[in-house]
Coordinates of C-alpha atoms and ligand atoms in Angstrom, one line a residue:
X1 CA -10.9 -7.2 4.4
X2 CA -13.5 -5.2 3.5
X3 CA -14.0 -3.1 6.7
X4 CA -10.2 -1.7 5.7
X5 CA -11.2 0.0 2.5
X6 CA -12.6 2.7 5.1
X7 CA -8.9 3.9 6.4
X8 CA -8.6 4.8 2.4
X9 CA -11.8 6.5 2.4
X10 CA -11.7 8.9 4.8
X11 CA -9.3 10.6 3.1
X12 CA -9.3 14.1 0.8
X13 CA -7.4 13.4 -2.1
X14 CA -9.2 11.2 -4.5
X15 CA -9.1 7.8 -5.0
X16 CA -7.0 6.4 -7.5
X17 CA -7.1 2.2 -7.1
X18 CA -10.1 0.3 -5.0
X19 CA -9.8 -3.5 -4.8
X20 CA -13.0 -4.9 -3.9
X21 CA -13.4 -8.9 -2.4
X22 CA -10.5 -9.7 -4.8
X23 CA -10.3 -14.0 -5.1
X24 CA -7.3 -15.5 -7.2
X25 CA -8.1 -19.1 -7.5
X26 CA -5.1 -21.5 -8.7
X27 CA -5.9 -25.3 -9.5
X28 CA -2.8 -27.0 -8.7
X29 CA -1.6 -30.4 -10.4
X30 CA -3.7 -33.8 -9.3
X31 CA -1.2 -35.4 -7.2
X32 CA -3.6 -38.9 -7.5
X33 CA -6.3 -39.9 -10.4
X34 CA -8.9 -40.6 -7.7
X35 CA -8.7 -37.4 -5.9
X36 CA -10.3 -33.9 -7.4
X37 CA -7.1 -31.6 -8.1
X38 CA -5.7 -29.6 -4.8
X39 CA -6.5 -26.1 -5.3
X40 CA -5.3 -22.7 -3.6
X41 CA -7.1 -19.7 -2.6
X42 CA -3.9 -17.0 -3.4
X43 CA -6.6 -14.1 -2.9
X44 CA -9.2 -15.2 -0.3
X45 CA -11.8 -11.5 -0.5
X46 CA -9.1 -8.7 -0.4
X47 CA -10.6 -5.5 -0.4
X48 CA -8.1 -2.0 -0.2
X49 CA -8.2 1.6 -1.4
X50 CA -5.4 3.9 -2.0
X51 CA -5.5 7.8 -2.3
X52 CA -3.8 9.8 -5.0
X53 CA 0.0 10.4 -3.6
X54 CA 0.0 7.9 -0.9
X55 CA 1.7 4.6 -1.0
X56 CA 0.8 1.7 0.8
X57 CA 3.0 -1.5 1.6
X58 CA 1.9 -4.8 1.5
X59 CA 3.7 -7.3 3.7
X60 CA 3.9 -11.3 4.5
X61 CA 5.7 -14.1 4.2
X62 CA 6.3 -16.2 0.9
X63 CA 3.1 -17.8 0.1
X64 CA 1.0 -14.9 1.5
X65 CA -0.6 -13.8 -2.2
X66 CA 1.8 -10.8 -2.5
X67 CA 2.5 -11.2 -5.8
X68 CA -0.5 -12.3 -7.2
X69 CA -2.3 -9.3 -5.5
X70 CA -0.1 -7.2 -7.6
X71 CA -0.7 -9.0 -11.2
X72 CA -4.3 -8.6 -10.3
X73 CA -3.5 -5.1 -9.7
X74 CA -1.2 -4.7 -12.6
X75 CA -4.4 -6.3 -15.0
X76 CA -1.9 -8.7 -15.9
X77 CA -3.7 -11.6 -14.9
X78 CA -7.6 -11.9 -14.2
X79 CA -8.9 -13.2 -11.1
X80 CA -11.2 -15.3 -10.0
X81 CA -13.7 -12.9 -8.9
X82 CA -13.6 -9.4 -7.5
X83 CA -12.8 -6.3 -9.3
X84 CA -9.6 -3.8 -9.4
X85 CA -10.3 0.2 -10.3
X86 CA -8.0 2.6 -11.4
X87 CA -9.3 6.3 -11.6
X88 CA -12.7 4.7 -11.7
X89 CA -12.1 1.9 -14.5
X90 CA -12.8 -1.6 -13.7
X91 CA -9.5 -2.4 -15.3
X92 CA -10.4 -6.2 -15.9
X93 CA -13.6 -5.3 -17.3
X94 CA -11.9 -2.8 -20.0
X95 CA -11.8 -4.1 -24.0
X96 CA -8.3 -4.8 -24.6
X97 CA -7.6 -1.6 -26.2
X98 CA -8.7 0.6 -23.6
X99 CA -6.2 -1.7 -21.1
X100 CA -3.5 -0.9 -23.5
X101 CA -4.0 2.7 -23.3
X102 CA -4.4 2.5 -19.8
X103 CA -1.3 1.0 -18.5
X104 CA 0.0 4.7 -19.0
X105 CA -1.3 5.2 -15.6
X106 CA 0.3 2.5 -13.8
X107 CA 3.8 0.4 -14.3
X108 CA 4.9 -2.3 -12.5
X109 CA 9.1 -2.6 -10.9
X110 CA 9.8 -6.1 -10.6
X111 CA 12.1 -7.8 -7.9
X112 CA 14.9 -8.6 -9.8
X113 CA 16.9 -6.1 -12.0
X114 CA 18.9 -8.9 -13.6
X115 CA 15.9 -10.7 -14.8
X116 CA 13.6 -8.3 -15.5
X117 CA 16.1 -6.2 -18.3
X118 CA 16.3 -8.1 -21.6
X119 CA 20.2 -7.9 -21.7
X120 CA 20.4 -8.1 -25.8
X121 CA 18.3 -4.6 -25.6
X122 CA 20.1 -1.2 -25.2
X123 CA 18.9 1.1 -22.6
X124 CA 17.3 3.4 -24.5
X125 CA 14.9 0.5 -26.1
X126 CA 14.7 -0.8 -22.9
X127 CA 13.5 2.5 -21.1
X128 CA 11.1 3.5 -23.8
X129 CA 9.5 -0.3 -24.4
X130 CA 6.4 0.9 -22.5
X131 CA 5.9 3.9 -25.0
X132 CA 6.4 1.9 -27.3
X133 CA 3.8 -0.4 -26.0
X134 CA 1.3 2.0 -25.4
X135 CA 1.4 3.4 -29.6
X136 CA 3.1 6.5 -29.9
X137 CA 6.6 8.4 -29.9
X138 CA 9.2 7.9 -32.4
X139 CA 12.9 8.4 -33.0
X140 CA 14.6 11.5 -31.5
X141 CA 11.6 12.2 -29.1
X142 CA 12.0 9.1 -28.0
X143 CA 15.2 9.1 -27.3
X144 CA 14.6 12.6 -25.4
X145 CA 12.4 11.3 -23.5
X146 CA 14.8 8.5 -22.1
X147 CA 17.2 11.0 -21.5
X148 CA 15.0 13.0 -19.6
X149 CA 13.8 10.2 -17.5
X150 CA 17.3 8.4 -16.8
X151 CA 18.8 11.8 -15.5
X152 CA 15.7 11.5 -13.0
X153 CA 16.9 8.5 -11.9
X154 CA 20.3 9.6 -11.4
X155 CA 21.8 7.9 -15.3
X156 CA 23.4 9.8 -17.5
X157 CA 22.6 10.4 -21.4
X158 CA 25.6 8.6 -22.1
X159 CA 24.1 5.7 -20.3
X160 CA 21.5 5.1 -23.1
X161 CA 23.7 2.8 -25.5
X162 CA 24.9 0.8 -23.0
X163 CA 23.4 -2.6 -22.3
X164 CA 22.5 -4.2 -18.5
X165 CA 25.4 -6.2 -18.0
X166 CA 27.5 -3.0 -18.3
X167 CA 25.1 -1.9 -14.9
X168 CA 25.5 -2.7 -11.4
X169 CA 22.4 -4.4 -9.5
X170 CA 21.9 -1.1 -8.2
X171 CA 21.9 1.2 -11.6
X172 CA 19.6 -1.6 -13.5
X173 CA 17.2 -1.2 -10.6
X174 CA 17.1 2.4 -11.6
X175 CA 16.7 1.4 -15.7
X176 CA 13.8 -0.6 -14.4
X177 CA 12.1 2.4 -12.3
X178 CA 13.2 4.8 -15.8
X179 CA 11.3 2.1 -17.6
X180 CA 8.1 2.6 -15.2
X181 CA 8.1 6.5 -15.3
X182 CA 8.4 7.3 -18.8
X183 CA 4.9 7.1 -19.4
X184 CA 3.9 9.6 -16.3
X185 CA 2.1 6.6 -14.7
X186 CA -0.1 7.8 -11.5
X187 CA 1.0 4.6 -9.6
X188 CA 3.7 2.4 -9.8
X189 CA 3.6 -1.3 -8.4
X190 CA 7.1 -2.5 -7.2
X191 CA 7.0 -6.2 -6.1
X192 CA 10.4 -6.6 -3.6
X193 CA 12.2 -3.4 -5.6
X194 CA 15.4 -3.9 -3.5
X195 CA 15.8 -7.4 -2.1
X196 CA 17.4 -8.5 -4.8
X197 CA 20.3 -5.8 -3.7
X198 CA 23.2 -5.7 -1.8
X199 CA 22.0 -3.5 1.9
X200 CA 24.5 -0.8 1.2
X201 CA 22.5 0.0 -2.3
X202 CA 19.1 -0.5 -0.5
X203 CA 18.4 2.5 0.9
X204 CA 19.7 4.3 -2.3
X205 CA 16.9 3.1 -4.9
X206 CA 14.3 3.1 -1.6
X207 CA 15.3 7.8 -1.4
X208 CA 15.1 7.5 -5.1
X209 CA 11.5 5.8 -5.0
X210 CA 10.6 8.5 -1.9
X211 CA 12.0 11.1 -4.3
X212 CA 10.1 11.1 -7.1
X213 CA 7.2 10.2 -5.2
X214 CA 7.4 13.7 -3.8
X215 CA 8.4 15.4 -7.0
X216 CA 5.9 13.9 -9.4
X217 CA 2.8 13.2 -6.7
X218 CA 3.0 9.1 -7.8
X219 CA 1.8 6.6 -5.8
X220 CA 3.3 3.1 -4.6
X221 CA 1.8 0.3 -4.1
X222 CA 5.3 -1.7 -2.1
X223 CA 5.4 -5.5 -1.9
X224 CA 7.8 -6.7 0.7
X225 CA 8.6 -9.1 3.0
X226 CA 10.0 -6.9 4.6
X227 CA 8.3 -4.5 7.2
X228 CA 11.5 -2.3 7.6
X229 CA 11.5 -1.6 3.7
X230 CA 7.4 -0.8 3.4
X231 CA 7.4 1.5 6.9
X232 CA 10.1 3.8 5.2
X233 CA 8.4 4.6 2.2
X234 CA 4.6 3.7 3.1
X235 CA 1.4 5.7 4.8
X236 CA -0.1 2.6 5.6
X237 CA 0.7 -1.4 5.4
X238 CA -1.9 -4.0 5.4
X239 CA -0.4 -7.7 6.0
X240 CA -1.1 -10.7 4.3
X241 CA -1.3 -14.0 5.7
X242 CA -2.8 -17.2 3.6
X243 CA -4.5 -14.7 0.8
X244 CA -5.9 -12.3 3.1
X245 CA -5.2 -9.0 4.7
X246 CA -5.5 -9.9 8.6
X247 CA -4.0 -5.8 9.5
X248 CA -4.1 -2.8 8.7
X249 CA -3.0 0.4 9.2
X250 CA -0.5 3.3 9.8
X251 CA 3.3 1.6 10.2
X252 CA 3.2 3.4 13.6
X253 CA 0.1 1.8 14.3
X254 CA 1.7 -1.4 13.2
X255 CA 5.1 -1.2 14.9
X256 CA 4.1 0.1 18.6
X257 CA 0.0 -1.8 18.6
X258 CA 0.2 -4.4 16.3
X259 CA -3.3 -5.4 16.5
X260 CA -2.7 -9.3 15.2
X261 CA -0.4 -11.8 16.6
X262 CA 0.7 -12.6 13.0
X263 CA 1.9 -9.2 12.2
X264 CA 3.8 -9.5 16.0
X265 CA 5.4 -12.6 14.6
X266 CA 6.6 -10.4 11.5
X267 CA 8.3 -8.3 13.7
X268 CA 10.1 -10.5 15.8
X269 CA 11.2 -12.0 12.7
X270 CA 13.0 -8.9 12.0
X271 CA 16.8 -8.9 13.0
X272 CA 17.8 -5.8 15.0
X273 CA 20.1 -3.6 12.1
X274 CA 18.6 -4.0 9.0
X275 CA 18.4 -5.2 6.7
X276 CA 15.3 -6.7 8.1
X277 CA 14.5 -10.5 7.0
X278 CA 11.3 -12.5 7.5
X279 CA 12.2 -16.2 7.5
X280 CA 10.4 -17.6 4.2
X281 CA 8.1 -20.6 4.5
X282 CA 6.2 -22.0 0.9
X283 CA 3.3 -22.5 -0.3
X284 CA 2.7 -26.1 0.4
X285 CA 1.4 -25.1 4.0
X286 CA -0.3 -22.7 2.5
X287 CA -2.1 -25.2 0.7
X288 CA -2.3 -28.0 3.4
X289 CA -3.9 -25.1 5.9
X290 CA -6.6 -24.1 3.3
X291 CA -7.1 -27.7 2.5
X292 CA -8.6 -28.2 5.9
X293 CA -11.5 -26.4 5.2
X294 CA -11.5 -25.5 8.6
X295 CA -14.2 -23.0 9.7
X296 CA -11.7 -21.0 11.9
X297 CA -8.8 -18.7 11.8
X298 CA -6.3 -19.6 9.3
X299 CA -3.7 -18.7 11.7
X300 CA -4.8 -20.1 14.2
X301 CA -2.5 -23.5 14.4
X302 CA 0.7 -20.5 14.4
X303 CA -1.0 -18.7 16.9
X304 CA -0.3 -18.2 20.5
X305 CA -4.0 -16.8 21.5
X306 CA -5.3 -19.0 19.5
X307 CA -8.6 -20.8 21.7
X308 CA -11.7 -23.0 20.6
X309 CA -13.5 -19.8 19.4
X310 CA -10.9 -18.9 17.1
X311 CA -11.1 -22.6 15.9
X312 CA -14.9 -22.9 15.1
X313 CA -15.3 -19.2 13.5
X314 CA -12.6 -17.4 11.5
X315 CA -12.4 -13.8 12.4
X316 CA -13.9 -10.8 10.4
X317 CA -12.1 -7.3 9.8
X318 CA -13.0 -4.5 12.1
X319 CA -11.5 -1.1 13.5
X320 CA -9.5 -1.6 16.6
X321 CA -8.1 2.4 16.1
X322 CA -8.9 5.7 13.8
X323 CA -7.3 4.1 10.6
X324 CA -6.6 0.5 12.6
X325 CA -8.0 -2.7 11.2
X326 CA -7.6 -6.4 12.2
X327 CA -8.8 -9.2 11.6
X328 CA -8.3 -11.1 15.0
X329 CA -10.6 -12.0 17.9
X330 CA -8.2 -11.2 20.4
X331 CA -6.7 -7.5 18.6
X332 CA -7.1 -6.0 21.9
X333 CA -5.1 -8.3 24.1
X334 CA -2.7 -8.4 21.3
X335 CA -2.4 -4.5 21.2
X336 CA -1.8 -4.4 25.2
X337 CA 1.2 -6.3 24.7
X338 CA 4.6 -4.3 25.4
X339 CA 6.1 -2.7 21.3
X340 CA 8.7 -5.1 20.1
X341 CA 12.0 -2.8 19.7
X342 CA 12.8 -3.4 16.4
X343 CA 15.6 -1.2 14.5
X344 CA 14.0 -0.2 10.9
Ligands
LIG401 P1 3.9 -14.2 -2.3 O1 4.1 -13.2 -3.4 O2 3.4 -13.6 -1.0 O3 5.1 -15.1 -2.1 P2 2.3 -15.6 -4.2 O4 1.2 -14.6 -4.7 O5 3.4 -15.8 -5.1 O6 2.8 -15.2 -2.8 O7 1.6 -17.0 -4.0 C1 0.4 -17.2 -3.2 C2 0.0 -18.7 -3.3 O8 -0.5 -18.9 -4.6 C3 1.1 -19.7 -3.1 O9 0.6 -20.8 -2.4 C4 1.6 -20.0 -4.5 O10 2.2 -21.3 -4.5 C5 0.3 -20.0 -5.3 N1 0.5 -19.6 -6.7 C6 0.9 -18.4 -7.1 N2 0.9 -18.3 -8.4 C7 0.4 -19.5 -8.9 C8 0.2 -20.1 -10.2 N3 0.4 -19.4 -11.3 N4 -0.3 -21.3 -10.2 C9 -0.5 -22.0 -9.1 N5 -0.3 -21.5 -7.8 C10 0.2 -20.3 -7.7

């Protein structure tokens, strides 16, 4: 969605990540010997730009690219084609030292705190792993710097010792966002930080994200299903549907004119107390949609506008507001429609 990279753009502070036409392409196993192997377009051209200090959110349902968009993002996988910048560097295009050194600047939180902690580590080796990564500090700065960082997260010193399984889901989620900040990164991808969690320690690790975001000026980029978790802690959401951002835009914008019948159906998936829960659907209809090779909307056998023209020609990004983008013929019909009153 190129047209969206704009809403980024118009910005003061500088810019500190541009995607640009990012494709992930994923060749899937040949289900029969006489038939070219099934393949799936996870990134199909996403373009986005985020400013120093903001955070954006990055919605859809299971299956939408989410998480590949953030190992593209994270350089932990290349894609197809596109590119991704940080501060400038093409990040995929950096010698392999030069990556290592940059990955100071951005750290990734992953979903699942139980997972995601080696449990025969210690805190402390744990927490410093990415300066450890990265080449430098030793021994008692080291272990300083652990300190310092856990007691930002609301640990103790005496917490250092300890190993995961002494942690509730909760306090590991805070190890692993220790673990991101030790190096002073500038942005911090968090793919579903807290739906691994029980609700009640939700919104606890979502005001410890918003915390240090306004103490040390860091930027999120927040992968959710979840629209209630990304418009609490985001200045703008773009939705994915099928490897593509089809909106985009300020969560008000999003809530009260949601410019895109898909985002709509997001909503009304959304139960009325939080915590909000999109009903998950896989990949496989991802993959039998694309494998239509159908010139039109990819939503448009979900969608309740949907008419020949959206059929015979898929719909381009454009502004449909001031920092508004959508990627549907009929955005302004959709946007007359009455705000869904959802809780967040
Ligand atoms: P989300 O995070 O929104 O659930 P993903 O990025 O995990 O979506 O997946 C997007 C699509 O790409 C899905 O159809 C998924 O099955 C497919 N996919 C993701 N990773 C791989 C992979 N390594 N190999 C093959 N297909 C993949």
């Amino acid at each position: 969605m190129s047209t969206t990279a704009n809403a980024a753009a118009a910005g003061s502070e500088p810019l500190l990540l541009e995607v640009d036409d990012l494709v992930q392409r994923y060749t899937m196993p040949r289900e029969n010997l006489f038939r070219p192997a099934p393949q799936v377009l996870a990134l199909n051209g996403v373009s986005l730009r985020l400013r120093a200090g903001n955070s954006l959110g990055v919605v859809g349902e299971s299956g939408s690219g989410k998480s590949t968009l953030a190992r593209a993002v994270m350089a932990l996988e290349t894609p197809t084609s596109g590119s991704v910048k940080l501060l400038g560097r093409d990040l995929h295009r950096l010698p392999a030292e030069e990556l290592r050194r940059a990955r100071r600047d951005f750290q990734m939180v992953f979903q699942d705190p139980f997972g995601s902690l080696d449990p025969r580590q210690t805190v402390v080796r744990i927490v410093a792993e990415p300066l450890t990564a990265i080449g430098r500090v030793g021994g008692a700065e080291q272990r300083a710097r652990v300190a310092a960082v856990l007691k930002q997260v609301g640990l103790r010193d005496a917490d250092m010792d300890k190993y995961p399984h002494e942690f509730s889901g909760g306090q590991r989620q805070r190890i692993a966002i220790a673990r991101a900040l030790i190096t002073h990164p500038r942005l911090i991808v968090a793919d579903e930080p807290v739906s691994a969690l029980d609700v009640s320690v939700q919104a606890q690790v979502l005001n410890l994200l918003e915390d240090l975001q306004d103490e040390f000026g860091l930027s999120y980029v927040l992968i959710s299903h979840d629209l209630a978790v990304v418009e609490y802690l985001c200045d703008e959401i773009a939705v994915m549907y099928l490897g593509r951002i089809v909106e985009q835009g300020r969560p008000e914008d999003l809530l009260n004119r949601s410019a895109h019948p898909y985002t709509r159906a997001l909503l009304e998936a959304v139960p009325q107390a939080r915590p909000g829960r999109v009903r998950q659907r896989r990949g496989a209809q991802v993959i039998a949609s694309q494998a239509k090779g159908s010139t039109g909307c990819d939503y448009a056998g979900r969608c309740p506008f949907a008419d020949a023209g959206c059929r015979a020609v898929a719909p381009v990004a454009r502004r449909v507001g001031p920092e508004h983008y959508s990627a549907c013929h009929h955005a302004e019909t959709v946007m007359t429609l009455p705000p869904l009153t959802v809780e967040v």
